[in-house]
Amino acid sequence: EVHLVESGGGLVQPGGSLSLYCVVSDFTFRNYWMTWVRQAPGKGLEWVAKIKEDGGEKYYVDSVKGRFTISRDNAKNSLYLQMNSLRAEDTAVYYCVTGGYNYVYWGQGTLVTVSS
Amino acid sequence: QSALTQPPSASGSPGQSVAISCTGTSSDVGGYNYVSWYQQHPGKAPKLMIYEVSKRPSGVPDRFSGSKSGNTASLTVSGLQAEDEADYYCSSYAGSKNVFGTGTKVTVL
């Protein structure tokens, strides 16, 4: 069974940084695009970023462009999200998801709270 | 990069059908056959119910069906059951990026 486990969430002050991690098991990680999706408390899903199988292409939602960086390590079956210059509106549960447009497998999510 | 438009709520009695619309533009829903639908129960991660407009993943009941016409996609749940009560989100490829719908809360009366 495929498992995705996110970590790295927590409380951070506005303007601060945080790194999110996602380890994927029982899945041919290197053959698939990977995506980060977030959900603010009580709100809907928002696509954040995606990365190609080899890491050669990366795309971001406009609101995080220049502040967030998605990356991956295929040798470690791991996906990352470096978040800088965090804002209150970045507060959300962040999900690691397999695929570039059909999101078959989801992690349980990690909560990021941006507050002073 | 605006969210796709869904009705906030929909409801039906057990055994009835409910249809949820997802309206975008020619740059997303209308331009590609990469519309998918997700079911989310409270406190849980979303679950893929329909992909590429009308395909069902293994294990998803055939009560769930999808379609598309122009810039609007639709999810129909037939023979409503209590466990179908959840939030539903559409998603579409949008030319290198992706976008989700605003979400619809389905209530089984």
Short mmCIF file of C-alpha atoms in Angstrom, two decimals:
data_model
loop_
_atom_site.label_atom_id
_atom_site.label_comp_id
_atom_site.label_asym_id
_atom_site.label_seq_id
_atom_site.Cartn_x
_atom_site.Cartn_y
_atom_site.Cartn_z
CA GLU A 1 0.00 0.00 0.00
CA VAL A 2 1.29 3.44 -0.93
CA HIS A 3 2.13 5.72 2.00
CA LEU A 4 2.94 9.40 2.00
CA VAL A 5 4.12 10.93 5.26
CA GLU A 6 4.54 14.69 5.57
CA SER A 7 6.48 16.43 8.32
CA GLY A 8 7.96 19.80 9.14
CA GLY A 9 4.83 21.78 9.88
CA GLY A 10 4.48 24.01 12.92
CA LEU A 11 4.09 27.54 14.20
CA VAL A 12 6.18 30.26 12.56
CA GLN A 13 6.14 34.04 12.75
CA PRO A 14 5.23 36.16 9.73
CA GLY A 15 8.27 36.62 7.54
CA GLY A 16 9.79 33.38 8.77
CA SER A 17 10.73 30.17 6.95
CA LEU A 18 9.75 26.54 7.20
CA SER A 19 10.68 23.38 5.32
CA LEU A 20 8.18 20.63 4.62
CA TYR A 21 9.14 17.05 3.87
CA CYS A 22 7.28 14.12 2.37
CA VAL A 23 8.52 10.55 2.22
CA VAL A 24 6.75 8.17 -0.14
CA SER A 25 6.84 4.40 0.19
CA ASP A 26 5.67 1.46 -1.94
CA PHE A 27 5.46 3.71 -4.98
CA THR A 28 7.65 4.21 -8.06
CA PHE A 29 8.33 7.77 -6.98
CA ARG A 30 10.85 8.60 -9.71
CA ASN A 31 8.29 7.93 -12.46
CA TYR A 32 5.71 10.51 -11.37
CA TRP A 33 5.15 14.20 -11.08
CA MET A 34 4.56 15.26 -7.47
CA THR A 35 2.38 18.05 -6.14
CA TRP A 36 1.77 20.07 -2.97
CA VAL A 37 -1.84 21.04 -2.20
CA ARG A 38 -2.93 23.13 0.78
CA GLN A 39 -6.16 23.75 2.65
CA ALA A 40 -6.64 26.73 4.95
CA PRO A 41 -8.74 26.04 8.05
CA GLY A 42 -12.38 25.65 7.06
CA LYS A 43 -11.59 26.49 3.44
CA GLY A 44 -11.23 24.66 0.13
CA LEU A 45 -8.30 22.98 -1.57
CA GLU A 46 -5.65 25.08 -3.28
CA TRP A 47 -3.03 23.81 -5.70
CA VAL A 48 0.40 25.11 -4.60
CA ALA A 49 3.18 23.62 -6.73
CA LYS A 50 4.24 20.63 -8.79
CA ILE A 51 7.52 19.13 -9.97
CA LYS A 52 8.35 16.87 -12.89
CA GLU A 53 9.73 13.36 -12.47
CA ASP A 54 13.34 14.47 -12.93
CA GLY A 55 12.94 17.80 -11.19
CA GLY A 56 13.50 19.62 -14.46
CA GLU A 57 10.19 21.47 -14.48
CA LYS A 58 8.54 23.25 -11.55
CA TYR A 59 5.34 25.29 -11.45
CA TYR A 60 3.79 27.42 -8.72
CA VAL A 61 0.55 29.18 -7.92
CA ASP A 62 1.09 32.90 -8.35
CA SER A 63 0.63 33.68 -4.65
CA VAL A 64 3.72 31.67 -3.63
CA LYS A 65 5.98 32.26 -6.63
CA GLY A 66 9.34 33.61 -5.52
CA ARG A 67 8.73 32.59 -1.89
CA PHE A 68 8.29 28.79 -2.08
CA THR A 69 10.58 26.24 -3.72
CA ILE A 70 9.56 22.68 -4.53
CA SER A 71 12.26 20.02 -4.92
CA ARG A 72 12.69 16.27 -4.79
CA ASP A 73 15.27 13.56 -4.17
CA ASN A 74 14.38 10.45 -6.16
CA ALA A 75 17.08 8.41 -4.39
CA LYS A 76 15.28 9.05 -1.10
CA ASN A 77 11.69 8.92 -2.47
CA SER A 78 11.26 12.36 -0.95
CA LEU A 79 9.50 15.59 -1.84
CA TYR A 80 10.25 18.96 -0.26
CA LEU A 81 8.74 22.42 0.00
CA GLN A 82 10.92 25.29 1.21
CA MET A 83 8.71 28.15 2.33
CA ASN A 84 10.19 31.61 2.90
CA SER A 85 8.69 35.01 3.70
CA LEU A 86 5.66 33.31 5.16
CA ARG A 87 2.41 35.23 5.53
CA ALA A 88 -0.69 34.71 7.64
CA GLU A 89 -2.55 33.61 4.51
CA ASP A 90 -0.14 30.68 4.11
CA THR A 91 -1.67 29.09 7.21
CA ALA A 92 -3.03 25.73 6.07
CA VAL A 93 -2.71 21.98 6.10
CA TYR A 94 -0.21 21.08 3.40
CA TYR A 95 -0.73 17.79 1.55
CA CYS A 96 1.87 15.89 -0.42
CA VAL A 97 0.18 14.28 -3.44
CA THR A 98 1.24 11.92 -6.20
CA GLY A 99 0.72 12.97 -9.80
CA GLY A 100 0.70 16.14 -11.86
CA TYR A 101 -3.04 16.41 -12.48
CA ASN A 102 -4.72 13.17 -11.29
CA TYR A 103 -4.06 13.07 -7.56
CA VAL A 104 -4.35 9.42 -6.65
CA TYR A 105 -2.45 9.19 -3.36
CA TRP A 106 -2.48 11.80 -0.58
CA GLY A 107 -0.58 12.15 2.65
CA GLN A 108 -2.32 12.93 5.93
CA GLY A 109 -1.15 16.54 5.76
CA THR A 110 1.00 18.74 7.98
CA LEU A 111 -0.30 21.94 9.56
CA VAL A 112 1.55 25.19 9.04
CA THR A 113 0.46 28.12 11.20
CA VAL A 114 1.84 31.58 10.50
CA SER A 115 1.15 33.85 13.44
CA SER A 116 2.90 36.21 15.85
CA GLN B 1 -5.59 31.66 -11.98
CA SER B 2 -9.06 31.82 -10.47
CA ALA B 3 -10.72 28.90 -8.71
CA LEU B 4 -13.26 26.92 -10.68
CA THR B 5 -16.84 27.73 -9.68
CA GLN B 6 -18.93 25.13 -7.86
CA PRO B 7 -22.27 25.53 -6.05
CA PRO B 8 -21.67 25.80 -2.28
CA SER B 9 -24.14 23.07 -1.47
CA ALA B 10 -26.27 20.26 -2.90
CA SER B 11 -28.56 17.76 -1.28
CA GLY B 12 -30.74 14.75 -1.92
CA SER B 13 -32.57 11.97 -0.14
CA PRO B 14 -31.17 8.45 0.03
CA GLY B 15 -31.56 6.74 -3.33
CA GLN B 16 -31.89 9.99 -5.25
CA SER B 17 -29.31 11.57 -7.56
CA VAL B 18 -27.39 14.78 -7.12
CA ALA B 19 -25.34 16.61 -9.74
CA ILE B 20 -22.54 19.07 -9.02
CA SER B 21 -21.29 21.52 -11.63
CA CYS B 22 -17.76 22.87 -12.03
CA THR B 23 -17.42 25.91 -14.28
CA GLY B 24 -14.13 27.19 -15.61
CA THR B 25 -12.88 28.70 -18.82
CA SER B 26 -11.41 27.63 -22.13
CA SER B 27 -7.99 27.86 -20.44
CA ASP B 28 -8.74 25.09 -18.00
CA VAL B 29 -11.89 22.92 -17.99
CA GLY B 30 -12.81 23.69 -21.60
CA GLY B 31 -9.31 23.31 -22.93
CA TYR B 32 -8.28 19.92 -21.59
CA ASN B 33 -9.80 16.56 -20.72
CA TYR B 34 -7.97 16.55 -17.40
CA VAL B 35 -10.81 17.24 -14.99
CA SER B 36 -10.86 15.22 -11.78
CA TRP B 37 -13.16 15.06 -8.76
CA TYR B 38 -12.30 14.53 -5.09
CA GLN B 39 -14.39 13.55 -2.07
CA GLN B 40 -13.35 14.80 1.35
CA HIS B 41 -14.86 13.76 4.65
CA PRO B 42 -14.28 15.98 7.71
CA GLY B 43 -10.75 15.70 9.05
CA LYS B 44 -9.66 13.37 6.25
CA ALA B 45 -7.49 13.72 3.17
CA PRO B 46 -9.32 14.01 -0.15
CA LYS B 47 -9.99 10.90 -2.23
CA LEU B 48 -9.92 10.71 -6.02
CA MET B 49 -13.36 9.76 -7.35
CA ILE B 50 -13.19 10.63 -11.07
CA TYR B 51 -10.23 11.43 -13.33
CA GLU B 52 -9.86 12.59 -16.92
CA VAL B 53 -13.48 13.80 -16.95
CA SER B 54 -15.26 10.46 -16.69
CA LYS B 55 -12.90 7.65 -15.63
CA ARG B 56 -13.37 5.91 -12.29
CA PRO B 57 -10.42 4.61 -10.27
CA SER B 58 -10.56 1.04 -9.09
CA GLY B 59 -12.76 0.73 -6.02
CA VAL B 60 -14.95 3.78 -6.66
CA PRO B 61 -18.61 2.74 -6.98
CA ASP B 62 -20.22 3.16 -10.40
CA ARG B 63 -22.78 5.41 -8.71
CA PHE B 64 -20.23 8.15 -9.33
CA SER B 65 -19.99 9.47 -12.88
CA GLY B 66 -18.44 12.47 -14.59
CA SER B 67 -19.00 14.42 -17.78
CA LYS B 68 -18.05 17.68 -19.45
CA SER B 69 -19.64 20.11 -21.87
CA GLY B 70 -17.72 23.15 -22.97
CA ASN B 71 -16.27 24.95 -19.96
CA THR B 72 -18.42 23.08 -17.42
CA ALA B 73 -17.77 19.67 -15.92
CA SER B 74 -20.23 17.74 -13.80
CA LEU B 75 -20.15 15.01 -11.16
CA THR B 76 -23.30 12.96 -10.67
CA VAL B 77 -23.87 10.76 -7.66
CA SER B 78 -26.71 8.31 -8.24
CA GLY B 79 -28.44 6.26 -5.59
CA LEU B 80 -27.27 8.54 -2.80
CA GLN B 81 -26.07 6.83 0.36
CA ALA B 82 -25.39 8.24 3.79
CA GLU B 83 -21.64 7.81 3.34
CA ASP B 84 -21.72 10.08 0.28
CA GLU B 85 -22.25 13.07 2.57
CA ALA B 86 -18.99 14.99 2.18
CA ASP B 87 -17.30 17.91 0.46
CA TYR B 88 -16.56 17.50 -3.24
CA TYR B 89 -13.93 19.37 -5.24
CA CYS B 90 -13.24 19.46 -8.94
CA SER B 91 -9.78 20.11 -10.35
CA SER B 92 -8.48 20.88 -13.80
CA TYR B 93 -5.18 21.10 -15.61
CA ALA B 94 -4.69 24.70 -16.74
CA GLY B 95 -1.71 24.70 -19.04
CA SER B 96 1.29 23.81 -16.85
CA LYS B 97 -0.57 24.80 -13.71
CA ASN B 98 -3.59 23.30 -11.98
CA VAL B 99 -6.66 24.71 -10.28
CA PHE B 100 -9.27 23.41 -7.85
CA GLY B 101 -12.93 24.25 -7.61
CA THR B 102 -14.49 26.17 -4.72
CA GLY B 103 -16.02 23.01 -3.29
CA THR B 104 -19.56 21.70 -2.79
CA LYS B 105 -20.96 20.29 0.42
CA VAL B 106 -23.29 17.39 -0.32
CA THR B 107 -25.90 16.63 2.31
CA VAL B 108 -27.90 13.42 2.39
CA LEU B 109 -31.28 14.35 3.81
#
